[in-house]
mmCIF file of C-alpha atoms in Angstrom:
data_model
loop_
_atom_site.group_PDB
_atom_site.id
_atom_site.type_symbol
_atom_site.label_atom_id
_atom_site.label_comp_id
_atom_site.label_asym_id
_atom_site.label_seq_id
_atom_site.Cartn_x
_atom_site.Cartn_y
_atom_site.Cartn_z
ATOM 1 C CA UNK K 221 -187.997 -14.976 -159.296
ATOM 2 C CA UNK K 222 -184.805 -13.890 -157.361
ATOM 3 C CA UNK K 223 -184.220 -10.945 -154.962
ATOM 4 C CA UNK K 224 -181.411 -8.916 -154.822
ATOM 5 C CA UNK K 225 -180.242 -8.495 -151.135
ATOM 6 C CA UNK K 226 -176.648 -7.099 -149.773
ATOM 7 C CA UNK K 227 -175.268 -10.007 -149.442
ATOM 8 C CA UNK K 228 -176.086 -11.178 -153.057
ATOM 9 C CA UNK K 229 -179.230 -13.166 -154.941
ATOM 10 C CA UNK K 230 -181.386 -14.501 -153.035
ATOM 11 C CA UNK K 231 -184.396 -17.179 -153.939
ATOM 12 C CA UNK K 232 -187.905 -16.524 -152.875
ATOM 13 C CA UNK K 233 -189.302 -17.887 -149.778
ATOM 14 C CA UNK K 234 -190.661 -21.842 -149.839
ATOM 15 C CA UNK K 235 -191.361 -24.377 -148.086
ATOM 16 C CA UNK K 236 -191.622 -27.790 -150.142
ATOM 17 C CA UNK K 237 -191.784 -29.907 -147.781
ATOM 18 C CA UNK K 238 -194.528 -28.205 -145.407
ATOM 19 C CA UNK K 239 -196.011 -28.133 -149.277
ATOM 20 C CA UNK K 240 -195.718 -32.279 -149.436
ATOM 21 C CA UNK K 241 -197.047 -32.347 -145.882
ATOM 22 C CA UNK K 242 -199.619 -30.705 -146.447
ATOM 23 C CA UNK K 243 -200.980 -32.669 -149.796
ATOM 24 C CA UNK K 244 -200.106 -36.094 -147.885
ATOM 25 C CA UNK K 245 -202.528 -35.185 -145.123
ATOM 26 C CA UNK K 246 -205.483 -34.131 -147.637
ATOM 27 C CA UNK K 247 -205.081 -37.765 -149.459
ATOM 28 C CA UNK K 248 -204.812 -39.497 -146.323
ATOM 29 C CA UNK K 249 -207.819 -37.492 -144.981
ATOM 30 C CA UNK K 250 -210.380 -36.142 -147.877
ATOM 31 C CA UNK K 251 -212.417 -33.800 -145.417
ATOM 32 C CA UNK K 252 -209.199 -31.559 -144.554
ATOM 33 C CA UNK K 253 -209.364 -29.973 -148.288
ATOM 34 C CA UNK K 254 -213.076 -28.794 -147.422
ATOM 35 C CA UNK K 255 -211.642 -27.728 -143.722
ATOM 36 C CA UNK K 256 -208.183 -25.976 -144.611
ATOM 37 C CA UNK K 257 -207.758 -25.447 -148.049
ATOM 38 C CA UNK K 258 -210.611 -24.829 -150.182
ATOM 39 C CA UNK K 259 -210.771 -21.149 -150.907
ATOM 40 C CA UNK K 260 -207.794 -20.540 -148.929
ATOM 41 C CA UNK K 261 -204.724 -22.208 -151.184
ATOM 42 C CA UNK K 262 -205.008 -22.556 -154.465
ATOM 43 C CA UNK K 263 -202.196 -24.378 -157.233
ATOM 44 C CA UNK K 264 -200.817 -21.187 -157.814
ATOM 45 C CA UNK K 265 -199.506 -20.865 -153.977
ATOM 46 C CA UNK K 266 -197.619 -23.764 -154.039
ATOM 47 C CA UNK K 267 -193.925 -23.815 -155.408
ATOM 48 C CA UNK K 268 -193.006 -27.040 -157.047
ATOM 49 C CA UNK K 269 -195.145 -27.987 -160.284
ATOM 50 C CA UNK K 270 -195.459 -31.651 -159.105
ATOM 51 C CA UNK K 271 -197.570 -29.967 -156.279
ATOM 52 C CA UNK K 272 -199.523 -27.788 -157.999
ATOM 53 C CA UNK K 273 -200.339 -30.641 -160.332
ATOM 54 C CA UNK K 274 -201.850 -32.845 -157.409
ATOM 55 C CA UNK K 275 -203.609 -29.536 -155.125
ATOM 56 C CA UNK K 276 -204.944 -28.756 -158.781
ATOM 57 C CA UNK K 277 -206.375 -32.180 -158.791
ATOM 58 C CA UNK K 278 -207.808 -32.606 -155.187
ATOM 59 C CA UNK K 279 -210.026 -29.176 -155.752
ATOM 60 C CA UNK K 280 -211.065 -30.392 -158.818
ATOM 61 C CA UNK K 281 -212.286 -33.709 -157.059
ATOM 62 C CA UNK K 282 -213.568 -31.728 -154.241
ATOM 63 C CA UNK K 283 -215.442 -29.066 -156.502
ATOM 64 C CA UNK K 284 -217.580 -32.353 -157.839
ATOM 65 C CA UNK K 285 -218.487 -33.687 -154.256
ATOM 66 C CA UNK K 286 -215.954 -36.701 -154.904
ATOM 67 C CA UNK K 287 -214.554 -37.554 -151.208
ATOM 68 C CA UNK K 288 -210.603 -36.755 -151.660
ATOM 69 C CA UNK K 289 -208.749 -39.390 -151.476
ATOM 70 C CA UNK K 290 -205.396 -41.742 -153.058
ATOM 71 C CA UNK K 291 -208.018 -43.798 -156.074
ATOM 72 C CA UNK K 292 -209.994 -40.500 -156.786
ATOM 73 C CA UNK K 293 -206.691 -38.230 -157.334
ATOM 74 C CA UNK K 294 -205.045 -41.176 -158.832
ATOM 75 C CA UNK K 295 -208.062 -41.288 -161.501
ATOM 76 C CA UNK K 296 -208.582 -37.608 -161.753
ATOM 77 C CA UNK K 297 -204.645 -36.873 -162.899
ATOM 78 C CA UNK K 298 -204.866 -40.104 -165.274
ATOM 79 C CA UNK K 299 -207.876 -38.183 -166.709
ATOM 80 C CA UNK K 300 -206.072 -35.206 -167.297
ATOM 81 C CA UNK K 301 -202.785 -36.947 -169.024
ATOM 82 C CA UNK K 302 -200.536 -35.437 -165.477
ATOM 83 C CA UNK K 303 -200.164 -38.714 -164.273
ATOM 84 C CA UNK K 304 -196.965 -39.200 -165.744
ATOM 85 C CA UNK K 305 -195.612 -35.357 -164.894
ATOM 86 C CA UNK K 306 -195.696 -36.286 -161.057
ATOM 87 C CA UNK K 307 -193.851 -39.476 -161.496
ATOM 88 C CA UNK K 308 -196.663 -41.279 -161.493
ATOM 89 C CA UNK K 309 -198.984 -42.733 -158.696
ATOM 90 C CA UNK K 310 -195.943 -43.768 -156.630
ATOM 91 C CA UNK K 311 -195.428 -39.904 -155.976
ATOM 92 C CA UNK K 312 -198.688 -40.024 -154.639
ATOM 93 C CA UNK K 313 -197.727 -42.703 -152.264
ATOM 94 C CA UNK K 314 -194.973 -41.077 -151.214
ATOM 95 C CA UNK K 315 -196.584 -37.662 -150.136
ATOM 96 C CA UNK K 316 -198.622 -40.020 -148.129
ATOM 97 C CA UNK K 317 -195.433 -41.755 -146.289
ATOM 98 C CA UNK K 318 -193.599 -38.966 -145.676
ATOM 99 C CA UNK K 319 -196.365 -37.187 -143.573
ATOM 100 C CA UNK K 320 -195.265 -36.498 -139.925
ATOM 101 C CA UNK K 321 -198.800 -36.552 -138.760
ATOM 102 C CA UNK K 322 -201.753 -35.591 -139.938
ATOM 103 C CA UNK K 323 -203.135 -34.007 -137.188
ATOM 104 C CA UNK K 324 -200.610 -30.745 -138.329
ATOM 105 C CA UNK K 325 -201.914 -29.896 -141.498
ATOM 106 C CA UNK K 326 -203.440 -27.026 -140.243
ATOM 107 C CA UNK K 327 -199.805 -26.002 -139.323
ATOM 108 C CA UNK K 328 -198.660 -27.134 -142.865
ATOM 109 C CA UNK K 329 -201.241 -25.121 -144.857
ATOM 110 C CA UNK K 330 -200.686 -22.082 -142.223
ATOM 111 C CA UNK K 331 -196.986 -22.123 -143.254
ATOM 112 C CA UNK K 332 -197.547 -22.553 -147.045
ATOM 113 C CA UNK K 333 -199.688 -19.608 -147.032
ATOM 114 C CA UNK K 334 -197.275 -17.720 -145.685
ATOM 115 C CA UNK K 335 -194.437 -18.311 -147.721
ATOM 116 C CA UNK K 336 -196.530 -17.835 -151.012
ATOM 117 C CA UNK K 337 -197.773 -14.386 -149.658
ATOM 118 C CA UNK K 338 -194.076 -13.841 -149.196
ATOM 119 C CA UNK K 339 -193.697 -14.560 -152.600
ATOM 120 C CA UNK K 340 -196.374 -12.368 -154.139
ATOM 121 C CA UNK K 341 -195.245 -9.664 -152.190
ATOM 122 C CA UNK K 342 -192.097 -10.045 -153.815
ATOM 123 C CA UNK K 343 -193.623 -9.765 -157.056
ATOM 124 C CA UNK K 344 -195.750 -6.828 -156.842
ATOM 125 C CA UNK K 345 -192.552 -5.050 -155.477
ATOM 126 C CA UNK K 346 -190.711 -5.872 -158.569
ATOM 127 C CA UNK K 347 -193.834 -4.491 -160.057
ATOM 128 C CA UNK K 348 -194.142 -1.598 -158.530
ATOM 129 C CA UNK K 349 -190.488 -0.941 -159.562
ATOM 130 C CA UNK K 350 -191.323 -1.468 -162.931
ATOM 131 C CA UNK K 351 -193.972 0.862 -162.608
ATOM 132 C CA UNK K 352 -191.721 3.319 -161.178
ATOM 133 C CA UNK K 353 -189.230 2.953 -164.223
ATOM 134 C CA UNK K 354 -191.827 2.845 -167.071
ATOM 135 C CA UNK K 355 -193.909 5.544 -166.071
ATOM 136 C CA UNK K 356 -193.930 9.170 -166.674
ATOM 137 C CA UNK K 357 -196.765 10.551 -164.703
ATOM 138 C CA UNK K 358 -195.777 9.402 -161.407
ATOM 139 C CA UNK K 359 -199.752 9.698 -159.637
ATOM 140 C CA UNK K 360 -200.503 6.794 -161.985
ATOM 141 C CA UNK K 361 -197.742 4.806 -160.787
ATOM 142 C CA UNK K 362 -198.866 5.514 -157.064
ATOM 143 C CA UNK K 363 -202.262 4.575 -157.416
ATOM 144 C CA UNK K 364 -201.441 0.891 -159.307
ATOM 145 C CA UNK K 365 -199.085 0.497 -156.516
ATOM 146 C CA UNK K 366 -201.148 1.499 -154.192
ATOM 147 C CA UNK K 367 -203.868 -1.515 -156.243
ATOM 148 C CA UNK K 368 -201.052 -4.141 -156.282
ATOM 149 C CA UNK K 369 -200.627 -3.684 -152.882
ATOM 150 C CA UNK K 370 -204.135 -3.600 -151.859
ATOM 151 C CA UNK K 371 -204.779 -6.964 -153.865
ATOM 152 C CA UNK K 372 -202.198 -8.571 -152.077
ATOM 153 C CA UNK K 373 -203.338 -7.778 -148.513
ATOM 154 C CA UNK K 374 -206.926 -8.707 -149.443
ATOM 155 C CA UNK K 375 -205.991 -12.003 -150.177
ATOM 156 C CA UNK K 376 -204.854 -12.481 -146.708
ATOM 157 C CA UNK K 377 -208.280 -11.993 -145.437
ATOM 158 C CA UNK K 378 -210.286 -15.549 -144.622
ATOM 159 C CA UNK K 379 -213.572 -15.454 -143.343
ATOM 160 C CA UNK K 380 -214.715 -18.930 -142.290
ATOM 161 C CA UNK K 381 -218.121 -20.037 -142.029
ATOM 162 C CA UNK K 382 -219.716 -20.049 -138.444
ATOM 163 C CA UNK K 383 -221.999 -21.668 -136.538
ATOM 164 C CA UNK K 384 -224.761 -20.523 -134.801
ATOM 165 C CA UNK K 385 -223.718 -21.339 -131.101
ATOM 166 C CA UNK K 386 -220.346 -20.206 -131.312
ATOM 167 C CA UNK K 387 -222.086 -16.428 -133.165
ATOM 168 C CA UNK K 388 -223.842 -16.123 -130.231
ATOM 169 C CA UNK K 389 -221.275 -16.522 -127.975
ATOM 170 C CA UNK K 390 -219.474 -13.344 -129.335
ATOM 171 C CA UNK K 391 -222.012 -11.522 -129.270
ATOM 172 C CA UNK K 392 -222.491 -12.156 -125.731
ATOM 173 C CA UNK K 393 -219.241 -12.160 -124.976
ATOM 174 C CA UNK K 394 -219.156 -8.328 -126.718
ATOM 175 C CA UNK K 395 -222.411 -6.967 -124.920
ATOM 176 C CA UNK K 396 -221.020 -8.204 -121.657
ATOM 177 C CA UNK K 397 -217.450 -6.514 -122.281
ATOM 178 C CA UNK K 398 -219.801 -3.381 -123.278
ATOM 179 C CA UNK K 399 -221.688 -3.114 -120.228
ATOM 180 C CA UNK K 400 -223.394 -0.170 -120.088
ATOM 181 C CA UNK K 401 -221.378 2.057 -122.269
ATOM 182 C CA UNK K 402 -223.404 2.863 -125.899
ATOM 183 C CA UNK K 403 -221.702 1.487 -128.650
ATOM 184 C CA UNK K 404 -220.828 3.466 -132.302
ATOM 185 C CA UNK K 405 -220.432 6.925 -132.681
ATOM 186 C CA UNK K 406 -223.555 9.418 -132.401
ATOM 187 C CA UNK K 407 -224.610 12.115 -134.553
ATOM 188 C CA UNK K 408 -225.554 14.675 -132.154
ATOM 189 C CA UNK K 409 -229.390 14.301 -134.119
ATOM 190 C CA UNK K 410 -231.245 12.838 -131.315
ATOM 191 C CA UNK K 411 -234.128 11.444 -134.183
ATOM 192 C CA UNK K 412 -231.304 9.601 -135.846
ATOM 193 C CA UNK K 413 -229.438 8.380 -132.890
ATOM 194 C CA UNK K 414 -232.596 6.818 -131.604
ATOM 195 C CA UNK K 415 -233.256 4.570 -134.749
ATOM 196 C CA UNK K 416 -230.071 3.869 -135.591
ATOM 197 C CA UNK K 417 -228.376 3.745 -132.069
ATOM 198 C CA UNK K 418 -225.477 6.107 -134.108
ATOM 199 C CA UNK K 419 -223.086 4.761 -136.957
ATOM 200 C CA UNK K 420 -221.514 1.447 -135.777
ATOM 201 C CA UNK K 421 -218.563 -0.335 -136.679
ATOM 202 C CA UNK K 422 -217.979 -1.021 -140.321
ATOM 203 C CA UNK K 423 -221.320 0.723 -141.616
ATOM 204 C CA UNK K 424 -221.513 2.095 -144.358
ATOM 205 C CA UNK K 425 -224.048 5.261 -144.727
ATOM 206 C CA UNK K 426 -224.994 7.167 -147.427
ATOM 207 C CA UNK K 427 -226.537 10.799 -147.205
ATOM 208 C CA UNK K 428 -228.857 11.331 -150.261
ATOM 209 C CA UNK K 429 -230.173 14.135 -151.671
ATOM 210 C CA UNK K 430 -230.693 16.613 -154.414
ATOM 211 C CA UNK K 431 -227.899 19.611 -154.808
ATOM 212 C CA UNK K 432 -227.800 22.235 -152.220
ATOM 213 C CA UNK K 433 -229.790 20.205 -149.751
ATOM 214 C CA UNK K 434 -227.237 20.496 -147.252
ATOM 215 C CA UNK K 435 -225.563 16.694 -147.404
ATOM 216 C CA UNK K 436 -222.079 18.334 -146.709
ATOM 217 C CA UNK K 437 -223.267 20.227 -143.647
ATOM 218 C CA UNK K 438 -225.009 17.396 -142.269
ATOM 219 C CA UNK K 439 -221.684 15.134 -143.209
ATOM 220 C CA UNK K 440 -219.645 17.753 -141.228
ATOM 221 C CA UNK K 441 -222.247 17.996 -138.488
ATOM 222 C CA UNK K 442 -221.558 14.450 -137.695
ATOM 223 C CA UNK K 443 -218.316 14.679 -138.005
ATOM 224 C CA UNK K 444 -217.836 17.960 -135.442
ATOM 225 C CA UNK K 445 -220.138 16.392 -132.813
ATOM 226 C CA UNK K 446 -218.258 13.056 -132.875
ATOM 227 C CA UNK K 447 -214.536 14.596 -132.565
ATOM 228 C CA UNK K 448 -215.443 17.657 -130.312
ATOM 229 C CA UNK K 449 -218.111 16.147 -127.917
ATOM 230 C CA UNK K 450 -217.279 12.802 -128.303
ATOM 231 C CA UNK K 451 -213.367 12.874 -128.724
ATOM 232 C CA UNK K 452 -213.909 10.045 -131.434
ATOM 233 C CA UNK K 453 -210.787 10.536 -134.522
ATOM 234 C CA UNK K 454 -212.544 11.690 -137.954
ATOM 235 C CA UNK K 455 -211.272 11.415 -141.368
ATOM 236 C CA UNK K 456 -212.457 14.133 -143.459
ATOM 237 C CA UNK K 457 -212.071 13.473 -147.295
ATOM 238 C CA UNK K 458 -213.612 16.196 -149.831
ATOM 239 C CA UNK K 459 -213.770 16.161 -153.404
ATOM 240 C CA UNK K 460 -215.195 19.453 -153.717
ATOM 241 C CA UNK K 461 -214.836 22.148 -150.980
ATOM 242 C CA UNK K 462 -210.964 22.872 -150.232
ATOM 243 C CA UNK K 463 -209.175 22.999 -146.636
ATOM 244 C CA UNK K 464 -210.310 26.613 -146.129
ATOM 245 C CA UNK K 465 -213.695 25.871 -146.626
ATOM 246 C CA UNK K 466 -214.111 23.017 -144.858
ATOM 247 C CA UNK K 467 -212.461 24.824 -141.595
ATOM 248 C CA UNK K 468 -214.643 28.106 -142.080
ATOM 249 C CA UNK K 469 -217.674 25.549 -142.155
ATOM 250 C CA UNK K 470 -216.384 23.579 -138.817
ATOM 251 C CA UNK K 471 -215.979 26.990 -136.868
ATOM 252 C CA UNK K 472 -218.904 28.439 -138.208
ATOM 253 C CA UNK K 473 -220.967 25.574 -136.985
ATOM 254 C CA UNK K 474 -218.984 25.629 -133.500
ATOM 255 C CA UNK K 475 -219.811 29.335 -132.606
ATOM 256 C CA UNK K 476 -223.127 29.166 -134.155
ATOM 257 C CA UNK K 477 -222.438 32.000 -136.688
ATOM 258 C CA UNK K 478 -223.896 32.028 -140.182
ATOM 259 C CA UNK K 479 -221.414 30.863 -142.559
ATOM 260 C CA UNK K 480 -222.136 34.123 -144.964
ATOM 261 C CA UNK K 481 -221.373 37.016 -142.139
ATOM 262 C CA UNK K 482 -218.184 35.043 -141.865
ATOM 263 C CA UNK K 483 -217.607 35.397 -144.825
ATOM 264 C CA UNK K 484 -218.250 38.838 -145.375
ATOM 265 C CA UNK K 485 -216.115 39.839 -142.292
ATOM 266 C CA UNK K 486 -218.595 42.097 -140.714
ATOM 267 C CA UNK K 487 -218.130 40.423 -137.164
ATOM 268 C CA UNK K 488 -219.484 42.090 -133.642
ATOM 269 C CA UNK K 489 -216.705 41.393 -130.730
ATOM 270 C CA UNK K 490 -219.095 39.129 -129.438
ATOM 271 C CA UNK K 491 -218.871 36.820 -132.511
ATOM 272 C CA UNK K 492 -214.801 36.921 -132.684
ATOM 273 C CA UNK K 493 -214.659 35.859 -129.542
ATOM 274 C CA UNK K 494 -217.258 32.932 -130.471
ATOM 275 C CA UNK K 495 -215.306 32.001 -133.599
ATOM 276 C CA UNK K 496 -211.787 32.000 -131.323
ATOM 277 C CA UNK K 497 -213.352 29.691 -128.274
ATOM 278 C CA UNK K 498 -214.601 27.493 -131.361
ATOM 279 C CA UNK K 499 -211.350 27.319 -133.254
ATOM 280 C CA UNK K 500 -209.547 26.430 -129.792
ATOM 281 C CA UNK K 501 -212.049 23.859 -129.130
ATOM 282 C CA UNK K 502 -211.606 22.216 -132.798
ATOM 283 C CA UNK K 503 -207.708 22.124 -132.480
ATOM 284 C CA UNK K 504 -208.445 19.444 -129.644
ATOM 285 C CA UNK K 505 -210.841 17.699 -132.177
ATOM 286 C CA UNK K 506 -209.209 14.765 -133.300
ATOM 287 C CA UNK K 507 -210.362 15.955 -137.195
ATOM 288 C CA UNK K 508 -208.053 15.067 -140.345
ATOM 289 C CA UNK K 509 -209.116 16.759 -143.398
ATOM 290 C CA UNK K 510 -208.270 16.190 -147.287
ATOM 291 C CA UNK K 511 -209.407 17.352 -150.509
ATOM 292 C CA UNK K 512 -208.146 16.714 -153.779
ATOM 293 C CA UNK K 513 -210.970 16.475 -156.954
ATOM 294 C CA UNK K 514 -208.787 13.762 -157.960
ATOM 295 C CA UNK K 515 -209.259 11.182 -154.586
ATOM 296 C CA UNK K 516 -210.233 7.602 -155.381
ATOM 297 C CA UNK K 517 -210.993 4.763 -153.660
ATOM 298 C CA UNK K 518 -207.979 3.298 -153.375
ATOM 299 C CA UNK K 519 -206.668 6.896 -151.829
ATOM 300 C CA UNK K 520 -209.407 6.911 -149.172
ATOM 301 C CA UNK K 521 -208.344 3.419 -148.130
ATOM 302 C CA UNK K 522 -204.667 3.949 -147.807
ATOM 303 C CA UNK K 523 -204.980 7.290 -146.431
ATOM 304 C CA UNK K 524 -207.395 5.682 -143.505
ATOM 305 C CA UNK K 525 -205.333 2.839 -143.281
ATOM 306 C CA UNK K 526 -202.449 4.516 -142.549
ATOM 307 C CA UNK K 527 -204.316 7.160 -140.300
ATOM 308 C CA UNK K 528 -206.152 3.845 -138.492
ATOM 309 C CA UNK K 529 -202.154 2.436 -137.784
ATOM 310 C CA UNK K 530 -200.967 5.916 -136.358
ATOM 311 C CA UNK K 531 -204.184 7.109 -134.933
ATOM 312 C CA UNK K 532 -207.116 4.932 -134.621
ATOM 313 C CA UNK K 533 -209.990 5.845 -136.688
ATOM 314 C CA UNK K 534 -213.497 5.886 -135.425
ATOM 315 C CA UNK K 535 -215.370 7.838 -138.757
ATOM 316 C CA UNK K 536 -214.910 8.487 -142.431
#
């Protein structure tokens, strides 16, 4: 895998010897595998095959409970006939030698990461150009770009396992940072805000219901209350109603008409002037609205991502 630059061909990102560094330090000390690597870096990340040999080896060792070490490796690649396709177990010895200090190999496994992100970034964009020279219908081609590119950011994402003490210290460190100011965004239902203390940060909530039982007016009740009393940015995404219809709901819930004399257009004075003070309050609301039937997934997230990097985002 090459990339074509300006100034000519250029090879992909790497870093062998952060690579060697880093597979020293795990031999030398079997409990950094558990600490820095497992789940994190895999054989595929690295970018010489000796390497990926060995890193193929120590998880395997690992994965059985085997402490990590120079004999177990050793034994594990003569097991598996790659031995001799290092250059046998004075390779080994070597990755341990040439290790500055194994108190880095956090800083070695930080930097192989990055390089073979790099590097599968590179490939999905050659992808996604061959996408965009194979394919005729040209939504298709967005939306597996849109899934290459996806897959690649999600593997960036580590959660590590935490203890207890240090949980707790968050949190406390969160509620005190709060103070006294309510946390989420409300619904303007006083019932629901009291049990659920409104829609926090990364919930997900589902509104059930038969048809015509009002789940898209409650949706959009939410959603006005949040971005007109609350000033909080909400993404709008409908698979069914279109732009118009979606506004005429808004405004119709803002002035307190009924959503049927607005649509017949047998409006008092009185009401016109409701529905204008309503639409000037909702073009302060903070509201983004699309439909399409055909919205995905992958749409919603990319659309909200990119709104979230412009705008913030409080609510889908």
């Amino acid at each position: 895998m090459t990339v074509q630059t300006d100034r000519g061909i250029k090879p992909p990102p790497e870093k062998p010897e952060a690579e060697a560094s880093l597979l020293g330090a795990m031999l030398m000390d079997g409990g950094l595998y558990n600490e820095i690597a497992r789940g994190r870096l895999g054989p595929p990340d690295l970018s010489r095959e000796q390497h990926r040999i060995v890193l193929g080896a120590i998880a395997r060792v690992a994965e059985r409970s085997e402490p990590v070490g120079f004999a177990t490796v050793q034994s594990e690649l003569l097991a598996h006939d790659e031995l001799d396709a290092i250059g046998g177990s004075q390779f080994l010895v070597g990755l341990m030698q040439n290790v500055p200090t194994v108190a880095h190999a956090s800083s070695y496994a930080a930097i192989v990461e990055r390089t073979a992100l790099l590097r599968r970034l590179i490939g999905v964009a050659n992808e996604i150009a061959r996408l965009a020279l194979t394919r005729e219908e040209s939504a298709a081609a967005v939306a597996d770009a849109q899934e290459l590119l996806f897959a690649v950011s999600e593997s960036t994402l580590h959660r590590d396992i935490v203890p207890l003490d240090v949980a707790l210290r968050r949190y406390a460190e969160q509620i005190d940072a709060r103070g006294d100011l309510r946390v989420g965004v409300r619904t303007g239902i006083e019932s629901v805000d009291k049990k659920t203390g409104g829609l926090q940060p990364s919930d997900l909530i589902l509104i059930a219901g038969r048809p015509g039982m009002g789940k898209t007016s409650l949706a959009l009740n939410i959603v006005e209350h949040a971005a007109v009393v609350q000033k909080k940015t909400c993404a709008f995404f409908s698979m069914e109603m279109s732009e118009m219809q979606v506004v005429q709901r808004l405004v119709s819930m803002r002035a307190e008409i009924d959503g049927n004399r607005m649509r017949r257009g047998r409006l008092s004075t009185q009401e016109f002037t409701a529905i204008s003070a309503a639409s000037s309050e909702l073009q302060q609301a903070p509201i983004f609205v699309e439909e399409s039937s055909r919205l995905n997934v992958t749409d919603i997230l990319a659309k909200s991502r990119r709104l979230q990097a412009e705008r913030g985002l409080d609510l889908v």
